[in-house]
XYZ file of C-alpha atoms in Angstrom:
568
model
C 0.006 -0.002 -0.007
C 2.571 2.517 1.196
C 5.757 2.366 3.203
C 9.094 0.873 2.257
C 9.323 -1.429 -0.747
C 10.837 -4.259 1.319
C 10.376 -3.856 5.082
C 12.478 -6.956 5.683
C 15.567 -5.243 4.259
C 15.247 -2.509 6.911
C 14.377 -4.808 9.791
C 16.320 -7.227 11.970
C 12.975 -8.739 13.026
C 12.041 -11.245 10.322
C 9.077 -13.567 10.791
C 7.114 -16.074 8.754
C 3.340 -16.059 8.445
C 1.579 -19.176 9.710
C -1.634 -18.769 7.745
C -2.348 -17.947 4.122
C -4.690 -15.235 2.811
C -7.632 -15.834 0.469
C -8.616 -13.676 -2.505
C -11.947 -13.638 -4.312
C -14.201 -11.279 -6.246
C -17.442 -12.037 -4.389
C -17.935 -12.219 -0.658
C -14.854 -12.184 1.573
C -15.549 -13.523 5.046
C -13.097 -13.499 7.958
C -14.244 -14.771 11.365
C -12.479 -16.410 14.258
C -13.942 -19.891 13.709
C -14.306 -21.977 10.537
C -17.937 -22.849 11.286
C -18.830 -19.177 11.738
C -17.203 -18.461 8.368
C -19.202 -21.351 6.927
C -22.433 -19.916 8.337
C -21.671 -16.579 6.730
C -20.854 -18.391 3.472
C -24.293 -20.045 3.541
C -25.940 -16.629 3.648
C -23.836 -15.439 0.728
C -24.821 -18.547 -1.245
C -28.495 -17.785 -0.529
C -28.170 -14.300 -2.023
C -27.520 -12.456 1.225
C -25.218 -9.468 1.521
C -22.359 -8.743 3.920
C -24.791 -7.729 6.662
C -26.702 -11.030 6.439
C -23.430 -12.915 6.481
C -22.154 -10.971 9.508
C -25.239 -11.571 11.652
C -25.281 -15.272 10.764
C -21.604 -15.535 11.738
C -22.207 -13.793 15.089
C -25.062 -16.136 16.014
C -22.831 -19.055 15.007
C -19.937 -17.701 17.084
C -22.234 -17.595 20.119
C -22.344 -21.367 19.768
C -18.787 -22.270 18.722
C -17.022 -19.493 20.691
C -19.266 -19.264 23.775
C -16.246 -18.197 25.791
C -16.035 -15.030 23.702
C -19.457 -13.887 22.541
C -23.147 -14.437 23.091
C -26.607 -12.961 22.785
C -26.262 -11.698 26.387
C -23.195 -9.597 25.570
C -22.435 -6.337 23.799
C -20.508 -5.005 20.840
C -19.899 -2.454 18.115
C -20.369 -2.723 14.349
C -18.835 -0.367 11.790
C -20.702 -0.624 8.496
C -19.903 0.939 5.154
C -22.810 0.387 2.750
C -22.483 0.070 -1.026
C -24.173 3.505 -1.283
C -21.256 5.045 0.634
C -23.323 5.560 3.798
C -21.457 4.819 7.032
C -23.203 3.478 10.102
C -21.830 2.693 13.548
C -24.159 0.648 15.713
C -23.467 0.747 19.442
C -24.858 -2.361 21.082
C -22.687 -2.094 24.171
C -24.018 -3.144 27.553
C -25.224 -0.704 30.207
C -25.360 -0.809 33.994
C -28.778 -1.856 35.395
C -30.880 0.867 37.001
C -30.438 -0.790 40.380
C -26.632 -0.652 40.275
C -25.226 2.216 42.343
C -21.706 3.764 42.327
C -20.853 2.201 45.692
C -22.575 -1.164 45.290
C -19.233 -3.038 45.210
C -16.509 -2.867 47.858
C -13.040 -2.269 46.273
C -10.112 -4.135 47.745
C -7.444 -1.631 46.621
C -6.997 1.995 45.554
C -3.896 1.214 43.483
C -3.029 -0.906 40.435
C -2.944 -3.762 39.637
C -5.843 -4.601 41.983
C -7.639 -1.278 41.535
C -10.669 -2.815 39.760
C -11.022 -5.800 42.057
C -13.820 -5.963 44.651
C -14.722 -8.158 47.586
C -15.844 -11.621 46.552
C -15.170 -10.856 42.851
C -18.781 -9.649 42.790
C -18.214 -7.470 39.720
C -16.433 -10.262 37.873
C -17.941 -13.698 38.550
C -21.586 -14.709 38.949
C -24.939 -13.013 38.516
C -23.916 -9.816 40.320
C -21.456 -9.130 37.441
C -24.102 -9.143 34.684
C -24.933 -5.883 32.856
C -27.846 -5.229 30.509
C -27.073 -7.012 27.200
C -27.237 -5.289 23.819
C -26.050 -7.913 21.344
C -29.320 -9.627 20.394
C -31.127 -6.349 19.820
C -28.208 -4.854 17.852
C -27.835 -7.928 15.642
C -31.551 -8.131 14.862
C -31.909 -4.401 14.204
C -28.862 -4.364 11.952
C -30.282 -7.257 9.959
C -33.681 -5.667 9.624
C -32.260 -2.323 8.501
C -29.521 -3.458 6.102
C -29.848 -7.186 5.371
C -32.151 -8.939 2.943
C -32.651 -12.277 4.698
C -34.927 -13.083 7.621
C -33.914 -13.518 11.237
C -34.906 -17.193 11.006
C -32.625 -17.718 8.005
C -29.533 -16.171 9.588
C -30.100 -18.020 12.904
C -30.484 -21.450 11.292
C -26.784 -22.463 11.151
C -26.295 -21.491 14.819
C -29.324 -23.527 15.876
C -28.009 -26.483 13.883
C -24.514 -26.248 15.423
C -26.010 -26.036 18.936
C -28.450 -28.905 18.440
C -26.113 -31.293 16.593
C -22.915 -30.223 18.311
C -19.466 -29.338 17.019
C -15.932 -30.559 17.715
C -14.105 -28.275 20.115
C -10.692 -27.015 19.079
C -7.454 -26.785 21.009
C -7.985 -23.020 21.258
C -11.413 -23.602 22.842
C -9.908 -26.014 25.365
C -7.064 -23.647 26.254
C -9.568 -20.876 26.947
C -11.814 -23.227 28.924
C -8.918 -24.405 31.068
C -8.067 -20.802 32.025
C -11.581 -20.377 33.460
C -12.088 -23.922 34.721
C -11.863 -23.072 38.404
C -14.816 -20.683 38.247
C -16.774 -22.739 35.711
C -16.575 -25.825 37.889
C -18.404 -23.982 40.681
C -21.471 -23.324 38.515
C -23.634 -26.469 38.142
C -25.000 -25.528 34.713
C -21.606 -24.596 33.276
C -20.024 -27.718 34.753
C -22.740 -29.933 33.287
C -21.963 -28.522 29.857
C -18.187 -28.282 29.912
C -17.175 -30.792 32.599
C -19.601 -33.680 31.946
C -19.303 -36.416 34.544
C -16.515 -34.470 36.199
C -14.240 -34.748 33.163
C -13.409 -31.478 31.329
C -13.875 -31.538 27.575
C -10.807 -32.371 25.478
C -9.813 -31.249 22.000
C -11.995 -33.017 19.428
C -14.877 -33.757 21.811
C -18.408 -33.096 20.589
C -20.097 -30.221 22.439
C -23.896 -30.297 22.169
C -25.838 -27.305 23.555
C -29.444 -28.497 23.545
C -30.705 -25.819 25.974
C -29.134 -23.052 23.926
C -30.593 -24.505 20.714
C -34.054 -24.279 22.306
C -33.391 -20.709 23.434
C -32.389 -19.699 19.898
C -35.454 -21.441 18.482
C -37.624 -19.547 20.936
C -36.115 -16.224 19.875
C -36.561 -17.209 16.214
C -40.233 -18.012 16.782
C -41.175 -15.283 19.293
C -38.888 -12.484 18.080
C -36.255 -10.561 20.045
C -39.033 -8.828 22.010
C -39.324 -12.064 23.938
C -35.974 -11.225 25.574
C -36.334 -7.436 25.663
C -39.378 -7.206 27.904
C -41.230 -10.388 27.021
C -41.627 -13.825 28.554
C -38.034 -14.967 27.973
C -36.683 -11.736 29.470
C -38.925 -12.145 32.505
C -37.614 -15.680 33.069
C -33.988 -14.609 32.682
C -34.386 -11.572 34.951
C -36.052 -13.709 37.626
C -33.314 -16.349 37.522
C -30.507 -13.795 37.533
C -32.179 -11.662 40.203
C -32.599 -14.682 42.409
C -28.863 -15.315 42.134
C -27.903 -11.747 43.134
C -28.006 -9.797 39.878
C -28.962 -6.113 39.686
C -30.637 -6.843 36.322
C -34.437 -6.577 36.168
C -37.000 -7.022 33.389
C -37.433 -3.260 33.159
C -33.735 -2.920 32.274
C -34.199 -5.284 29.332
C -37.385 -3.508 28.256
C -35.700 -0.113 28.271
C -32.474 -1.074 26.470
C -31.767 0.844 23.231
C -28.984 0.640 20.677
C -27.413 3.901 19.489
C -26.269 5.022 16.044
C -22.960 6.798 16.498
C -21.135 9.271 14.270
C -17.719 7.949 13.211
C -14.448 9.575 14.222
C -12.005 10.205 11.402
C -8.379 11.106 11.002
C -5.659 11.051 8.372
C -2.305 9.322 8.251
C 0.264 9.378 5.425
C -2.451 10.400 2.962
C -4.966 7.762 4.073
C -8.165 8.354 6.024
C -8.874 6.248 9.131
C -12.489 5.808 10.303
C -13.657 4.114 13.493
C -16.122 4.204 16.365
C -16.350 7.111 18.844
C -16.753 7.034 22.614
C -17.754 5.028 24.571
C -15.508 2.940 22.308
C -12.036 4.333 22.873
C -10.383 2.457 20.001
C -11.265 4.733 17.123
C -10.249 8.040 18.663
C -7.122 6.742 20.420
C -5.904 4.914 17.298
C -6.182 8.232 15.474
C -4.434 10.005 18.366
C -1.542 7.562 18.265
C -1.207 7.805 14.475
C -1.059 11.611 14.773
C 1.837 11.234 17.194
C 3.613 8.786 14.869
C 3.216 11.001 11.812
C 5.983 13.325 12.946
C 8.600 10.525 12.854
C 10.258 8.579 10.032
C 8.683 5.311 11.108
C 9.640 3.407 7.998
C 13.230 4.594 8.412
C 13.357 3.320 11.999
C 12.481 -0.153 10.697
C 10.017 -2.751 11.917
C 10.936 -4.471 15.167
C 13.987 -2.329 15.896
C 14.627 -1.071 19.430
C 13.983 2.542 18.351
C 10.819 1.532 16.458
C 9.387 -0.431 19.381
C 10.377 2.271 21.895
C 8.419 4.818 19.833
C 5.366 2.546 19.699
C 5.468 2.057 23.455
C 5.797 5.765 24.265
C 2.902 6.620 21.963
C 0.743 3.889 23.575
C 1.490 5.279 27.044
C 0.397 8.810 26.125
C -2.863 7.471 24.685
C -3.467 5.225 27.709
C -3.155 8.114 30.197
C -5.628 10.175 28.195
C -8.030 7.246 27.834
C -8.172 6.599 31.580
C -8.744 10.292 32.294
C -11.341 11.241 29.751
C -12.875 8.482 27.624
C -16.207 7.088 28.805
C -19.949 7.154 28.015
C -20.506 10.608 26.447
C -23.955 10.775 28.072
C -22.204 10.883 31.453
C -18.756 12.336 30.721
C -17.689 15.172 28.413
C -15.210 13.397 26.131
C -12.729 15.770 24.434
C -12.874 13.888 21.135
C -11.948 16.772 18.806
C -8.906 17.650 20.901
C -7.712 14.051 21.177
C -7.850 13.392 17.430
C -6.489 16.793 16.325
C -3.106 17.159 14.654
C -2.399 20.052 17.037
C -2.716 17.763 20.046
C -0.316 15.337 18.427
C 2.121 18.210 17.887
C 1.751 19.217 21.552
C 2.499 15.767 22.955
C 5.138 14.564 20.495
C 8.094 16.545 22.006
C 7.571 14.665 25.295
C 8.939 11.498 23.685
C 12.603 10.862 24.452
C 14.275 8.063 22.476
C 16.880 7.619 25.201
C 14.549 6.579 27.994
C 11.069 5.344 28.898
C 8.837 8.249 29.823
C 6.103 8.740 32.410
C 3.135 10.717 31.125
C 0.166 12.535 32.591
C -3.090 13.289 30.737
C -3.456 16.690 29.176
C -7.230 16.448 28.677
C -9.584 17.161 31.323
C -9.287 0.078 32.661
C -10.056 -2.747 32.795
C -11.165 -4.401 29.534
C -11.119 -8.109 28.939
C -9.103 -9.592 26.070
C -11.765 -12.235 25.559
C -13.765 -11.042 22.604
C -14.287 -12.005 18.980
C -14.248 -10.138 15.693
C -15.786 -10.493 12.240
C -14.819 -8.594 9.074
C -16.902 -9.248 5.955
C -17.119 -7.521 2.563
C -19.241 -8.406 -0.454
C -18.957 -7.820 -4.176
C -21.653 -5.121 -4.012
C -19.502 -2.807 -1.903
C -20.915 -3.459 1.584
C -18.341 -3.821 4.384
C -18.864 -4.777 8.032
C -16.191 -4.845 10.705
C -17.706 -5.881 14.034
C -16.280 -6.571 17.502
C -18.494 -8.488 19.928
C -17.990 -9.886 23.408
C -19.338 -11.125 26.744
C -16.226 -9.537 28.305
C -14.191 -12.136 30.240
C -13.687 -15.737 29.131
C -17.163 -17.275 29.436
C -18.459 -13.930 30.725
C -19.750 -14.212 34.282
C -18.591 -17.872 34.215
C -22.072 -19.219 34.711
C -24.915 -20.505 32.576
C -28.422 -19.196 33.192
C -30.304 -22.405 34.144
C -32.337 -24.019 31.410
C -31.221 -21.569 28.687
C -27.627 -22.462 27.753
C -26.790 -18.726 27.900
C -23.395 -17.567 29.211
C -24.183 -14.014 30.355
C -21.672 -11.146 30.240
C -19.657 -9.844 33.203
C -19.543 -6.308 31.848
C -19.876 -4.820 35.348
C -16.168 -5.566 35.684
C -15.447 -2.691 33.263
C -16.830 -0.043 35.587
C -14.508 1.599 38.097
C -15.786 0.429 41.488
C -14.511 3.664 43.058
C -17.140 6.460 42.749
C -16.337 9.808 41.181
C -14.170 8.868 38.158
C -14.810 9.000 34.420
C -15.217 5.234 34.319
C -17.093 4.880 37.625
C -20.284 2.844 37.843
C -23.557 4.744 37.456
C -27.084 3.447 36.714
C -27.770 3.354 32.950
C -24.165 4.125 32.024
C -22.646 2.343 29.019
C -19.447 0.467 29.469
C -16.288 1.927 27.940
C -14.569 -0.406 25.510
C -11.328 -0.433 23.551
C -13.111 -2.035 20.589
C -11.409 -0.813 17.389
C -13.162 -1.898 14.216
C -11.470 0.309 11.618
C -11.870 1.125 7.916
C -8.979 2.724 6.010
C -9.775 4.874 2.952
C -7.630 6.102 0.087
C -9.003 8.847 -2.180
C -12.423 8.285 -0.662
C -12.520 4.559 -1.387
C -12.253 1.837 1.284
C -9.037 -0.188 0.971
C -8.761 -2.085 4.278
C -11.157 -3.049 7.075
C -9.870 -4.732 10.212
C -10.476 -5.461 13.862
C -9.642 -7.929 16.614
C -10.346 -8.908 20.230
C -7.911 -8.029 22.975
C -9.249 -5.819 25.792
C -6.771 -3.073 26.754
C -4.350 -4.509 24.219
C -6.904 -4.278 21.436
C -6.646 -0.698 20.199
C -2.838 -0.750 20.446
C -2.788 -3.858 18.240
C -5.134 -2.332 15.659
C -2.901 0.752 15.628
C 0.160 -1.459 15.009
C -1.536 -3.147 12.087
C -2.180 0.256 10.468
C 1.488 1.223 10.981
C 2.591 -2.138 9.549
C 0.516 -1.526 6.413
C 1.095 2.172 5.824
C 4.644 2.684 7.126
C 6.332 -0.679 6.702
C 4.513 -1.718 3.542
C 3.581 -5.166 4.825
C 1.115 -7.387 3.049
C -2.248 -7.824 4.746
C -1.271 -11.275 6.009
C 2.034 -9.948 7.379
C 0.301 -7.016 9.067
C -2.160 -9.196 11.006
C 0.454 -11.763 12.041
C 3.433 -9.490 12.793
C 4.864 -9.615 16.350
C 3.060 -7.159 18.636
C 3.972 -5.110 21.692
C 1.851 -3.430 24.352
C 2.014 -1.158 27.354
C -0.134 1.162 29.437
C 2.738 2.377 31.623
C 6.117 0.976 32.637
C 4.935 -2.628 32.343
C 5.714 -3.697 28.763
C 4.668 -6.871 26.981
C 6.659 -8.098 23.984
C 5.610 -11.170 22.042
C 8.302 -13.809 22.430
C 9.253 -13.601 18.737
C 10.878 -10.211 19.457
C 14.652 -10.619 19.380
C 16.324 -10.985 22.821
C 18.850 -8.274 22.031
C 16.014 -5.883 21.183
C 14.302 -6.639 24.493
C 17.566 -6.055 26.336
C 18.061 -2.703 24.615
C 14.586 -1.637 25.707
C 15.301 -2.700 29.315
C 18.301 -0.375 29.194
C 15.974 2.538 28.397
C 13.916 1.861 31.523
C 11.127 -0.324 30.183
C 9.929 -3.148 32.451
C 9.967 -5.971 29.886
C 7.783 -9.079 30.036
C 7.988 -11.638 27.240
C 4.587 -13.180 26.439
C 3.195 -15.772 24.059
C 0.858 -13.326 22.345
C -0.509 -9.793 22.667
C -4.295 -9.465 22.066
C -6.259 -11.883 19.898
C -6.951 -13.011 16.377
C -7.210 -10.167 13.860
C -9.672 -10.398 10.975
C -8.937 -8.123 8.027
C -9.914 -7.586 4.410
C -8.178 -5.590 1.674
C -10.087 -4.274 -1.349
C -8.272 -3.853 -4.647
C -9.101 -1.495 -7.526
C -10.050 -4.445 -9.801
C -12.734 -5.678 -7.381
C -10.658 -8.439 -5.814
C -10.983 -8.762 -2.042
C -8.317 -10.436 0.110
C -9.048 -11.799 3.563
C -6.507 -12.589 6.261
C -6.643 -14.004 9.790
C -3.843 -14.658 12.250
C -2.517 -17.502 14.373
C -3.782 -16.060 17.642
C -7.246 -17.643 17.206
C -9.101 -20.120 14.974
C -9.517 -17.393 12.338
C -10.667 -18.581 8.907
C -10.985 -16.514 5.729
C -13.583 -17.745 3.246
C -13.936 -16.244 -0.212
C -16.744 -16.740 -2.728
C -16.133 -16.347 -6.421
C -18.010 -17.676 -9.435
C -21.736 -17.192 -9.232
C -24.920 -18.035 -11.048
C -25.127 -19.004 -14.709
C -25.200 -16.323 -17.366
C -28.764 -15.189 -17.985
C -30.547 -17.324 -20.592
C -28.125 -20.269 -20.461
C -29.633 -23.774 -20.363
C -27.900 -27.167 -20.303
C -29.166 -28.420 -23.679
C -28.961 -26.188 -26.770
C -32.262 -25.599 -28.549
C -31.798 -27.201 -32.038
C -34.574 -25.076 -33.572
C -33.009 -21.851 -32.417
C -29.548 -23.102 -33.362
C -30.767 -23.946 -36.924
C -32.439 -20.561 -37.260
C -29.174 -18.870 -36.495
């Protein structure tokens, strides 16, 4: 796209991609599970557009990635329609009306335990559940912009839940991380630890209760959950287990159409979601800071290049904690944060000789366990959508008789009253979700996104730098080694060279080598000739699926008509 002709020649940090991209001229589907990609492909084969395919994939992911996403979660979709219209649909969760700023008892006023409360009440169990937005957002998006019915897009998910699917090694690794909490919930244990034996890779997971719940929603409509009989049952069961959630909260929930935030970088335009998503505006903020440096000249993976990334991330992180939250409750200085002038103001604070400590000049605690879908079709529709139930398996419980893993979004609110991110009734959670679309000369050229909690927006930012500064291919950009920091604590993926890590330690960075930073990125690249390339990375079960070909030419039949042939 841009950047150096051969980034490898300027970099000591070579790496090989583990997955291969896919290119097609029809639909291009990238999700974090092969069955979710297959569900989206079914919709494309039925004549559906990118929106139909996206919603089908999200319902399917709620079955095959129940640790990441579900109908009782929340998320954000960035949509670019074939007409050129842009839509951002905020389906993020909100705090129930009965949740008060001091309803949890914090155990610490300092990091890293700042967000923790007594009994993990904001993290595990019914008391951690916020009002879900996913089901309403998915159904409304489909009704407004899709062409297939809710029943049609739900069918693959219902089939996967009823018939079962084989769990992957990635699924098992995630399950094992949460096994201690899951084993304490009878419904979750019955599903994932049958007979006292945890599932193993390749085992068949059947979710009969969840299949029946999806069938009920299909037959009764989403109103059944948002104020109807199903919602009443769920609210009663959760309330009896200590949740703040009530039926009235479900009845009153609304999605919001947001206006995108936009910025420019190296002649490209970057578009993403605004607050309460922090990803869009802070990605733009970080790119503004980078624009004053010769990033390509520093080289990918060099000590100077990584040091610059880390310093830029720290500046954005301090501003995010201070000022980015639900704009209905907090005045978010969006225009200042994304302005070139603010980038010019902060840039001189960066010292290449040492790690800096920064304070906000505008006046948390996300989970990395999310999923992402990026889908484009041959008509020109593009969807990049990040969805989650927050932590692995959300509140680490299953609502009895429903198969639903509810969110634990209450863990994202600051349990200390009086801050920008503090808990308030009706307040939307603040998320780092960063579904982005990159434009050149007014035309979309790349759409991307990924899961990853606080590491998410920094990883999306790095992908943009990899594409536009280092000139990487799409596959290289999504798989390239990542780094992350919010302060002095720095995470480097273990593919970063040891000598580079040691150099950074010498500048004052507290280095921690980790297996991976954030999750599986899903990206598409759109070429001038109509070809669309899809890429996923090794950090999840990501699977690109492209559709080419199509229906027969109009008027073609199998046997030639001899009368017509003779007449010619």
